mmCIF file of C-alpha atoms in Angstrom:
data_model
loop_
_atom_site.group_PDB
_atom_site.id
_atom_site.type_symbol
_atom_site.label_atom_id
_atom_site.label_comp_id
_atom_site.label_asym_id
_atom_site.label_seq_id
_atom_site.Cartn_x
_atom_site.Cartn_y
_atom_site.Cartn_z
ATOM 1 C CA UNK A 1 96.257 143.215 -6.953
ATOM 2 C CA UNK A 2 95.044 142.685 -3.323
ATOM 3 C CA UNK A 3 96.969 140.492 -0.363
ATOM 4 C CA UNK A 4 94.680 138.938 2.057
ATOM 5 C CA UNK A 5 96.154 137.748 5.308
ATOM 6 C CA UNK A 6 94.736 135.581 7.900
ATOM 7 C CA UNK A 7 95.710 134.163 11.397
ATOM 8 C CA UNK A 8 98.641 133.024 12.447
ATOM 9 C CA UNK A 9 99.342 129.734 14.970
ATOM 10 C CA UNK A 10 97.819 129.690 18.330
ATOM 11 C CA UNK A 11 101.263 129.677 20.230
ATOM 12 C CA UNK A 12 104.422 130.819 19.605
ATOM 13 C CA UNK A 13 106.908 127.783 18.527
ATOM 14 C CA UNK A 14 110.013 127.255 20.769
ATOM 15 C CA UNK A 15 113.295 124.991 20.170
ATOM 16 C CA UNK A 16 116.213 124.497 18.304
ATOM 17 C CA UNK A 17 114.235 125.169 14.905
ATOM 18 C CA UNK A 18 115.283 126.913 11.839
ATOM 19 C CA UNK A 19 113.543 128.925 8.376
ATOM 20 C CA UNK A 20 115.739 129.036 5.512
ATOM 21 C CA UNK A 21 114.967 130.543 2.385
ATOM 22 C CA UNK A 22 116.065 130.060 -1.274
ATOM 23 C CA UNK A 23 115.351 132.379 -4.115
ATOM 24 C CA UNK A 24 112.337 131.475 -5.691
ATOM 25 C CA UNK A 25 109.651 132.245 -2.801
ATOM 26 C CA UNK A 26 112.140 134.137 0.070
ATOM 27 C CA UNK A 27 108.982 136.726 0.279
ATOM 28 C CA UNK A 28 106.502 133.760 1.683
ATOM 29 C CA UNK A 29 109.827 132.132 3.493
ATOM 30 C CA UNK A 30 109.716 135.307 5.614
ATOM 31 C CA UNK A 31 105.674 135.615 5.756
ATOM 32 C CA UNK A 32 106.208 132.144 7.260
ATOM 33 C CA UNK A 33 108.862 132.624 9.870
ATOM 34 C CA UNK A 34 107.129 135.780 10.899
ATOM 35 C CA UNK A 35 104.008 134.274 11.742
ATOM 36 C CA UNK A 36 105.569 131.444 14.202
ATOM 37 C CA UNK A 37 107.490 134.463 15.704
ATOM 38 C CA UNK A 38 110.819 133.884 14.009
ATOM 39 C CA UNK A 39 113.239 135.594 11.911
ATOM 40 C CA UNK A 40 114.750 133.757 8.462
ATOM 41 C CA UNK A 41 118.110 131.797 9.073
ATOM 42 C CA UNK A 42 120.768 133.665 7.615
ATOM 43 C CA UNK A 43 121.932 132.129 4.307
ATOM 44 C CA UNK A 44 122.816 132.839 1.179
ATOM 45 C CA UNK A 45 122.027 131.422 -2.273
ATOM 46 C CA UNK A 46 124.392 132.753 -5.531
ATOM 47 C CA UNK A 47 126.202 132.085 -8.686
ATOM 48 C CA UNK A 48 129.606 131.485 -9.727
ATOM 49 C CA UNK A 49 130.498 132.992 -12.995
ATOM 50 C CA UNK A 50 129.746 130.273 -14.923
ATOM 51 C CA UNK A 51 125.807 129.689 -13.548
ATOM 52 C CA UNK A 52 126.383 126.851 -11.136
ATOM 53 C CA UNK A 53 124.542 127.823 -8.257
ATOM 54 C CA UNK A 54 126.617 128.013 -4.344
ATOM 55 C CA UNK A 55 124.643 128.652 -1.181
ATOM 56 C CA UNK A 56 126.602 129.765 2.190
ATOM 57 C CA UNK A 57 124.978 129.203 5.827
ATOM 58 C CA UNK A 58 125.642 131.944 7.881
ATOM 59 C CA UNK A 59 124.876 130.479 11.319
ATOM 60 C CA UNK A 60 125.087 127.352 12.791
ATOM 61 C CA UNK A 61 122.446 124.333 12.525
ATOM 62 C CA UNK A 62 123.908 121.788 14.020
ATOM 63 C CA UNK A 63 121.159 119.461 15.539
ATOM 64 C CA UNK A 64 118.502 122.053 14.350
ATOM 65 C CA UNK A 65 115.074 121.225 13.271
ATOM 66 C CA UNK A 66 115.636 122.867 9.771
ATOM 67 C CA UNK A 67 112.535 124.368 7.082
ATOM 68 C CA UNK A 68 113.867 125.219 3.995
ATOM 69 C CA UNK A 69 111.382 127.264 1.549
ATOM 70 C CA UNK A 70 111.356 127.031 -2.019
ATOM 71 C CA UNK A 71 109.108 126.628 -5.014
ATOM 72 C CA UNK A 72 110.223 124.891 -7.871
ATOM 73 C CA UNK A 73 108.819 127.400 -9.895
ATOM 74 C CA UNK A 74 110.271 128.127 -13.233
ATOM 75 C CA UNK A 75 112.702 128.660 -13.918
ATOM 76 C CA UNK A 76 111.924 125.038 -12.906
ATOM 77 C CA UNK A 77 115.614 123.154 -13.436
ATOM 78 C CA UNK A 78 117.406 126.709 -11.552
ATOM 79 C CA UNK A 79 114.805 126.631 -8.333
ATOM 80 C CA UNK A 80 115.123 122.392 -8.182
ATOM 81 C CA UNK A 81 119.079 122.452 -8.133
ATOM 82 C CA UNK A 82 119.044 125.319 -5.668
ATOM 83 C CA UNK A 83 116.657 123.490 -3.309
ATOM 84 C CA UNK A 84 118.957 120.176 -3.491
ATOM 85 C CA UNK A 85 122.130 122.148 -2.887
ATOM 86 C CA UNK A 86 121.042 124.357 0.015
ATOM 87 C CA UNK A 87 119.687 120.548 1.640
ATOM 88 C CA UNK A 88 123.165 119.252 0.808
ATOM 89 C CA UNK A 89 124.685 122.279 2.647
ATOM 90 C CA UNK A 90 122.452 121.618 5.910
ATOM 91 C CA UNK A 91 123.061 117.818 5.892
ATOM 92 C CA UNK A 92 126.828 118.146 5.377
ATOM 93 C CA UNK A 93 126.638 120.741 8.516
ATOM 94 C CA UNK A 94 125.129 118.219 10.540
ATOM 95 C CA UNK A 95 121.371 119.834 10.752
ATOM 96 C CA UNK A 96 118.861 117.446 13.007
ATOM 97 C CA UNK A 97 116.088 117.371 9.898
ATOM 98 C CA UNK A 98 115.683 118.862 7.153
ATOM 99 C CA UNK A 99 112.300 119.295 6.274
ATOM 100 C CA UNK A 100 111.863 120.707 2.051
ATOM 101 C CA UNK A 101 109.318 122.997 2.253
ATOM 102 C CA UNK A 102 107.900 122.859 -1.500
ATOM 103 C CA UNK A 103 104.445 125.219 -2.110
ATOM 104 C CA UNK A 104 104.680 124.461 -5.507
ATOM 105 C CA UNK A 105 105.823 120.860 -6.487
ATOM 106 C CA UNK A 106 107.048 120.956 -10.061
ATOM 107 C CA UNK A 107 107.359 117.884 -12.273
ATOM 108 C CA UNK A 108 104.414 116.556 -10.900
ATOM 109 C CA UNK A 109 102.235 115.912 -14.163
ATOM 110 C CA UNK A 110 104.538 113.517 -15.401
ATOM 111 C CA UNK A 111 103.407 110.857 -12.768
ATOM 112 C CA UNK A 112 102.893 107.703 -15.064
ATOM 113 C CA UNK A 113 103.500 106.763 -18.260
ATOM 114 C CA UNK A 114 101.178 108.152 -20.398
ATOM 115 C CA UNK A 115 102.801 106.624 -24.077
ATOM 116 C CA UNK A 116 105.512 104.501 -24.588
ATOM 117 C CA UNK A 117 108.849 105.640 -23.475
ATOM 118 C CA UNK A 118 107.795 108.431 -21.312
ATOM 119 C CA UNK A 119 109.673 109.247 -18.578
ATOM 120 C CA UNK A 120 107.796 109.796 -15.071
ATOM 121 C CA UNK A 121 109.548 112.812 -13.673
ATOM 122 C CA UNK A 122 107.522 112.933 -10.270
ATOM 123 C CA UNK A 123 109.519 110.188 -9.440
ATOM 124 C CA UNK A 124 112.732 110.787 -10.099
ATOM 125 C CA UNK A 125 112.519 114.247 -8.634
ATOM 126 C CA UNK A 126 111.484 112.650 -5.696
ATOM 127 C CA UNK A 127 114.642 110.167 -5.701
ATOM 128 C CA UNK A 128 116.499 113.368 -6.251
ATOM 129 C CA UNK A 129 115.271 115.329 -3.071
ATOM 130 C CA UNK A 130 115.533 112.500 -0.628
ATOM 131 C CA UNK A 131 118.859 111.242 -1.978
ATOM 132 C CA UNK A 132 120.412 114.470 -1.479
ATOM 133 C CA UNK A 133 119.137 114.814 2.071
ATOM 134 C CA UNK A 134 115.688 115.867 2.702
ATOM 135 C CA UNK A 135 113.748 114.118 5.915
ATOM 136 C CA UNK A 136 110.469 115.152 5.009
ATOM 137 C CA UNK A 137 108.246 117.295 2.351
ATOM 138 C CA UNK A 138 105.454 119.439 3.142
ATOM 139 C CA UNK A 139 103.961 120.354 -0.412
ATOM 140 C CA UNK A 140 100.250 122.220 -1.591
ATOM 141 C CA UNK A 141 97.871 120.596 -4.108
ATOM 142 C CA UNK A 142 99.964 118.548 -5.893
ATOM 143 C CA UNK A 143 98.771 117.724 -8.758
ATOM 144 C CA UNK A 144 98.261 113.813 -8.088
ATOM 145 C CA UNK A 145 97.927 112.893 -4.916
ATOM 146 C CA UNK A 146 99.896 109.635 -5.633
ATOM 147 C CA UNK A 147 103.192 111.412 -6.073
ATOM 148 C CA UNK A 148 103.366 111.366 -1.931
ATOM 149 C CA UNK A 149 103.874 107.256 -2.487
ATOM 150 C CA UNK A 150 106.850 108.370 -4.824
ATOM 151 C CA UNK A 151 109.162 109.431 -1.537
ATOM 152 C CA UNK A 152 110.111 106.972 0.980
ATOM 153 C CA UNK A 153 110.365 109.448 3.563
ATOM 154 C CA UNK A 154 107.140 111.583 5.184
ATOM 155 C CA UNK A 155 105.113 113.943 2.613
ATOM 156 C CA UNK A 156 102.860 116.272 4.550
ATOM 157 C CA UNK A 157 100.195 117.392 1.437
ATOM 158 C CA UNK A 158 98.612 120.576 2.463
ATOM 159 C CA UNK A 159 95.490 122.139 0.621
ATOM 160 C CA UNK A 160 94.541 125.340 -0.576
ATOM 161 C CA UNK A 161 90.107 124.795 -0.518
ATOM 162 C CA UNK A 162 90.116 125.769 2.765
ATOM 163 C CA UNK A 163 91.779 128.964 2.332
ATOM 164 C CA UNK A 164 89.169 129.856 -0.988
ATOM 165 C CA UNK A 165 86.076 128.376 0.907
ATOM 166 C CA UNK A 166 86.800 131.084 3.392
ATOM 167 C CA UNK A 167 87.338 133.898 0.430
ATOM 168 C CA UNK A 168 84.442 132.838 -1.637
ATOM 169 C CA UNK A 169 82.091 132.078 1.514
ATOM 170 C CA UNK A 170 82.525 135.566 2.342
ATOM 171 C CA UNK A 171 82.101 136.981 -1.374
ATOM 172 C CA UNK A 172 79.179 134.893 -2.066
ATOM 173 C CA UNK A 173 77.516 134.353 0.944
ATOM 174 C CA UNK A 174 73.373 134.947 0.919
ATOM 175 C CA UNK A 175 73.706 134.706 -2.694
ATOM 176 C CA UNK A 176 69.754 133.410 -3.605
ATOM 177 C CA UNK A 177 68.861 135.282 -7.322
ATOM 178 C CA UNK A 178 72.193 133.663 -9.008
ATOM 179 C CA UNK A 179 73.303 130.664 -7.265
ATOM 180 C CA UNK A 180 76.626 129.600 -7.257
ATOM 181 C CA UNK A 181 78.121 126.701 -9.286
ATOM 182 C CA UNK A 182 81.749 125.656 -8.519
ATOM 183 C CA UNK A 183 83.022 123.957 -12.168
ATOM 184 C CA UNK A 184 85.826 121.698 -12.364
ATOM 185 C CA UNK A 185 87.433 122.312 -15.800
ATOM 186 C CA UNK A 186 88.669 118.712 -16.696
ATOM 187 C CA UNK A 187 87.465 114.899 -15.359
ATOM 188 C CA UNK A 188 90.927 115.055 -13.711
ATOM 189 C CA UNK A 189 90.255 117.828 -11.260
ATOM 190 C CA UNK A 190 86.400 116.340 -10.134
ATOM 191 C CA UNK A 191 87.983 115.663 -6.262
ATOM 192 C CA UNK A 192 89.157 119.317 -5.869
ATOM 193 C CA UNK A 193 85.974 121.316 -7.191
ATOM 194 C CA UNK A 194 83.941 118.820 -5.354
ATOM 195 C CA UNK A 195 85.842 119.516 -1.962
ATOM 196 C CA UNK A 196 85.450 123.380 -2.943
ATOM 197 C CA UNK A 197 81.560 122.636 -3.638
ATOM 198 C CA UNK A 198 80.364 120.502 -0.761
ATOM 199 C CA UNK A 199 82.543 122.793 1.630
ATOM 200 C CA UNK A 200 80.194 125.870 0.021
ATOM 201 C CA UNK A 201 77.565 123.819 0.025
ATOM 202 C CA UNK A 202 76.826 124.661 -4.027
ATOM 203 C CA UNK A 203 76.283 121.713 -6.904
ATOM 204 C CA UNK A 204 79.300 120.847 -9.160
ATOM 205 C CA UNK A 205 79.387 120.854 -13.061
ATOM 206 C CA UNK A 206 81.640 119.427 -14.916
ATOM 207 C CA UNK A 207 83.619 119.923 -18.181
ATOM 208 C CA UNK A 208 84.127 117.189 -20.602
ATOM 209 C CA UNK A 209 87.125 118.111 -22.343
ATOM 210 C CA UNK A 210 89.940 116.669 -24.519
ATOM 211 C CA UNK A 211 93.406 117.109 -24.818
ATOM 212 C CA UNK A 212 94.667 116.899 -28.799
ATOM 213 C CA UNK A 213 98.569 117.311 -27.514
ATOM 214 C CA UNK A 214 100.137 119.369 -24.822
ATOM 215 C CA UNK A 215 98.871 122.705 -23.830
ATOM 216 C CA UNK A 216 95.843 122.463 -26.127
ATOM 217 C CA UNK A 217 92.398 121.436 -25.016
ATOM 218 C CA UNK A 218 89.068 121.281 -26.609
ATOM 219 C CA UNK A 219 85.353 121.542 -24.189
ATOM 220 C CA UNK A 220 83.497 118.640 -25.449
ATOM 221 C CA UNK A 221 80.233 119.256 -23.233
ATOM 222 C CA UNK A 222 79.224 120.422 -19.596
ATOM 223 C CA UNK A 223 77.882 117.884 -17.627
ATOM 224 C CA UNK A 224 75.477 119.511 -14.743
ATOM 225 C CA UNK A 225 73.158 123.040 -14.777
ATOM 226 C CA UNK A 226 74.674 126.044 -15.412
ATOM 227 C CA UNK A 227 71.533 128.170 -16.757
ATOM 228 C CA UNK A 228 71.523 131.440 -15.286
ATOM 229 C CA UNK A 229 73.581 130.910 -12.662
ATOM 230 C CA UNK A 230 77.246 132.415 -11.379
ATOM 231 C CA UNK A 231 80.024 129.285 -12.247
ATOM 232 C CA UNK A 232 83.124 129.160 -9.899
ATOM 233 C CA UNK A 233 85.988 127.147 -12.268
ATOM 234 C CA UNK A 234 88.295 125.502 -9.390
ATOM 235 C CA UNK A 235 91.648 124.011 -10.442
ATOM 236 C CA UNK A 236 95.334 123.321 -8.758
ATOM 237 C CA UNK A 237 96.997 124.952 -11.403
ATOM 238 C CA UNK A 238 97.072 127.558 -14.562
ATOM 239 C CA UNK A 239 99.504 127.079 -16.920
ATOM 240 C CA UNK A 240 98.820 128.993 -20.303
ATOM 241 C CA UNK A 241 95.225 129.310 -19.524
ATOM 242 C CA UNK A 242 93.764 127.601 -22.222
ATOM 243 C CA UNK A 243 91.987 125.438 -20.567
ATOM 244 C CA UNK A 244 90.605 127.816 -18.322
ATOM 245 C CA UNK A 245 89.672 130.414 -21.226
ATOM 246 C CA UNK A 246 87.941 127.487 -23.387
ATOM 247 C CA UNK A 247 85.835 126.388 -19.936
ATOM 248 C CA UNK A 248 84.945 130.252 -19.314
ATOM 249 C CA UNK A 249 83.445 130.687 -23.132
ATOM 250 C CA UNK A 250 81.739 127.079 -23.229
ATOM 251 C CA UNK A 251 80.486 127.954 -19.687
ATOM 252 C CA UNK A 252 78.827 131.340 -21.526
ATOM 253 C CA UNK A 253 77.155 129.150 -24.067
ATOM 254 C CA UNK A 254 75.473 127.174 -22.025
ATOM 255 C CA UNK A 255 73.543 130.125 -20.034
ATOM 256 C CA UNK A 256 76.043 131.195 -17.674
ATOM 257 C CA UNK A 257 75.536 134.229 -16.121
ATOM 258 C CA UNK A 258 78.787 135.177 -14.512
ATOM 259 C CA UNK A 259 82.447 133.734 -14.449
ATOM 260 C CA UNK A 260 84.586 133.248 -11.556
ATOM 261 C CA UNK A 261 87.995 131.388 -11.244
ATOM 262 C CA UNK A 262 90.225 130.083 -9.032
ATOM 263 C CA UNK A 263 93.950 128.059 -8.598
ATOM 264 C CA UNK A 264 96.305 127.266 -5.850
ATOM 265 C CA UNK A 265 99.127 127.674 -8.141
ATOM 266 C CA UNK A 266 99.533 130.497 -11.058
ATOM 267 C CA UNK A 267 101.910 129.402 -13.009
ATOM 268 C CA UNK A 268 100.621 131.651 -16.116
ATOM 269 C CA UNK A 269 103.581 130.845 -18.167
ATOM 270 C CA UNK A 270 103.104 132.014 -22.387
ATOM 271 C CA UNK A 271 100.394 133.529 -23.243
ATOM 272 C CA UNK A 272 98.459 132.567 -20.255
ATOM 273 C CA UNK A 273 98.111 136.701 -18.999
ATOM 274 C CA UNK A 274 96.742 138.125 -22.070
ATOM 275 C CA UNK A 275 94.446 135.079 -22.481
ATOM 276 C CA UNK A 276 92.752 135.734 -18.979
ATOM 277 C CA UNK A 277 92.975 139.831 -19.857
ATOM 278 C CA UNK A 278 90.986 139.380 -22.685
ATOM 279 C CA UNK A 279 88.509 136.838 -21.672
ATOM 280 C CA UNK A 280 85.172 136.868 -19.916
ATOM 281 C CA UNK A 281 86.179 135.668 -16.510
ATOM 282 C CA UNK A 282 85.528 138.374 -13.824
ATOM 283 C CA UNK A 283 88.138 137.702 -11.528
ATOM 284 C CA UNK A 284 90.942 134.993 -10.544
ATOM 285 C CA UNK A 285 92.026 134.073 -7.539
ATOM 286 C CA UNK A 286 95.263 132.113 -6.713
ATOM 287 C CA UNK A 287 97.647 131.310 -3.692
ATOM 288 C CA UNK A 288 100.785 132.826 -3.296
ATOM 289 C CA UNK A 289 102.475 129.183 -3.740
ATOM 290 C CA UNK A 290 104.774 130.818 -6.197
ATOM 291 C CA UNK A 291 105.376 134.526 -6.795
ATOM 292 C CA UNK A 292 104.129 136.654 -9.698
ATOM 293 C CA UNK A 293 105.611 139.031 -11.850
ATOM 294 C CA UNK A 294 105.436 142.509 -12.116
ATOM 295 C CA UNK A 295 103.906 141.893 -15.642
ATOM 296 C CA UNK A 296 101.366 139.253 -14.424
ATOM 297 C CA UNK A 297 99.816 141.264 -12.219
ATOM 298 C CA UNK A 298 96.221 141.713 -13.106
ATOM 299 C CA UNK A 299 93.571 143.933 -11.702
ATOM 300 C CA UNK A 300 91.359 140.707 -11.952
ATOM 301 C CA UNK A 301 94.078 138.855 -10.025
ATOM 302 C CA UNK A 302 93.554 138.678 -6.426
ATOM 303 C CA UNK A 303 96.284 136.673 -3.757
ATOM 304 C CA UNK A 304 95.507 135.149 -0.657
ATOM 305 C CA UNK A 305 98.381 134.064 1.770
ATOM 306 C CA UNK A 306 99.138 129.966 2.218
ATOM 307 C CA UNK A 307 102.004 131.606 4.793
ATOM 308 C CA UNK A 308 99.337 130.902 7.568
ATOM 309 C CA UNK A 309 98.905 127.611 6.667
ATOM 310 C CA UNK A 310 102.295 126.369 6.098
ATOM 311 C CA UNK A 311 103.145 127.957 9.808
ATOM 312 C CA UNK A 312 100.741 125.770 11.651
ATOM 313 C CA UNK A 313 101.799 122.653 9.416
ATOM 314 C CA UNK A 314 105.279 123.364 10.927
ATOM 315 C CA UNK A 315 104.210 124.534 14.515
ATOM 316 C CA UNK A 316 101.898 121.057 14.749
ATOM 317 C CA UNK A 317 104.909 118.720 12.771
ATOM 318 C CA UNK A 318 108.227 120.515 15.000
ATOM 319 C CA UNK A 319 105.579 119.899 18.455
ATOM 320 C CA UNK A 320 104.583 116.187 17.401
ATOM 321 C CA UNK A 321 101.102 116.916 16.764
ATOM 322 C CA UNK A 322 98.625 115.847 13.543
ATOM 323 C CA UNK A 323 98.929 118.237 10.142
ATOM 324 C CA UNK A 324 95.604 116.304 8.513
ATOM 325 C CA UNK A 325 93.483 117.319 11.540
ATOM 326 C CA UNK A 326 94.251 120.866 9.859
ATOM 327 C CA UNK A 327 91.667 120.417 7.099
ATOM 328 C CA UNK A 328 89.061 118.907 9.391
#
């Protein structure tokens, strides 16, 4: 597995400001801190005996501009309640902001209700955050862009295109005998590939899928040419994979020469690792918006950082200056 770094800001950051890290993501807490020329604020996040979770600030951050890091990766419910307690801690020791810093925003497919009686989770994780403290969110790729209306306080939504147009422009650059097509895998993620695609410059296909139940999908058709050419599939997430596996066969079927893929955020929970092992695509790239295991760990896995892009969301937000001027 390969780490690709890239810039950091254009000037160091000054002031009373602050990186904190909990335990799900302290590895790109520290990438972050170290690339606006900073060292992690000294804290500590444990358990009692019985599993409820304590966190202990070891320095003062009283009026402090204050970043706390964390995924709410699984385990989901343990990386949520640590987040919420360690912004308790700062606002109850009288921190200027607290700012959630939240690569990977978990909850977020259950933003509506899709039967009767379903909850929407988005929201009330939202309610959560803010009631317990938080002044703003900076989050990557959510998975519906709505879920920023579900906070009443600022939501700074970063994205991860920019940081695989650079990869891929590189990789498949003067590419003329096989042509690249990026693929979004479901109607659902059409805005994302197409970003990916017009920023490459390449035409966008399309899988028409459906969904049975949870987990389980079934390609329908592909809508665009694929015949002969290489397909990039482009999504925000992998869960299990399935989805991505079924796109990468149909993809084959319909003349396909060679498949790529692409995520901002691996999840790759279940079977999800020896699904991508054993199927056709060639390699997989994701962000580092949560970590991976040991065990998950491909040799057609390949990271890139988002550390460089959460630093200059946090140099331009702690110096008063735009964060959607970033993806210009």
């Amino acid at each position: 597995m390969h780490q690709i770094d890239n810039e950091a800001p254009n000037s160091p950051i000054s002031g009373n400001i602050k990186i904190f890290a909990c335990n799900a993501t302290a590895k790109l807490a520290g990438d972050i801190a170290s690339r606006l020329g900073l060292g992690l604020g000294a804290s500590a996040v444990g358990r009692f005996s019985d599993g409820e979770i304590f966190t202990k600030i070891d320095e003062t951050v009283r009026g402090a501009d204050v970043y706390i890091v964390q995924s709410t990766c699984p385990p989901v419910n343990d990386n949520l309640m640590e987040l919420m307690i360690m912004v308790d801690a700062m606002r109850r020791a009288s921190a200027g902001n607290i700012n959630a810093v939240i690569p990977y925003f978990s909850y977020a497919r259950q933003d509506r209700k899709a039967q009767a009686r379903d909850p929407i989770s988005a929201k009330l994780v939202a309610n959560l955050l803010t009631v317990a403290g938080v002044d703003r969110v900076l989050a990557m790729d959510l998975h519906c862009a709505q879920i920023q209306g579900f906070f009443d306080i600022p939501v700074d939504h970063l994205l991860g295109v920019p940081i695989l147009t650079k990869y891929y422009a590189g990789k498949f650059c003067n590419e003329c005998e096989n042509p690249l097509v990026v693929v979004s895998p479901d109607l659902g993620s059409v805005t994302r590939a197409r970003s990916l695609a017009e920023r490459l410059e390449v035409p966008l296909a399309i899988v028409d899928k459906r969904r049975p139940r949870a987990n389980v999908s079934e390609v329908m058709n592909i809508i665009g040419d694929v015949q002969g050419k290489k397909v990039l599939i482009a999504d925000d997430m992998i869960d299990t994979a399935g989805t991505l596996v079924n796109a990468a066969n149909a993809l084959l079927k319909y003349g396909a020469s060679e498949v790529y893929a692409c995520c901002t955020h691996p999840i790759l929970s279940g079977p999800a690792i020896e699904r991508i092992e054993n199927s056709p695509i060639k390699e997989l790239v994701v962000l580092d918006t949560l970590p991976l295991a040991p065990e998950k760990q491909l040799d057609k896995i390949k990271v890139l950082s988002v550390a460089d892009v959460f630093a200059e969301a946090i140099w331009r937000i702690h110096n008063g200056e735009s964060v959607s001027t970033l993806f210009h």
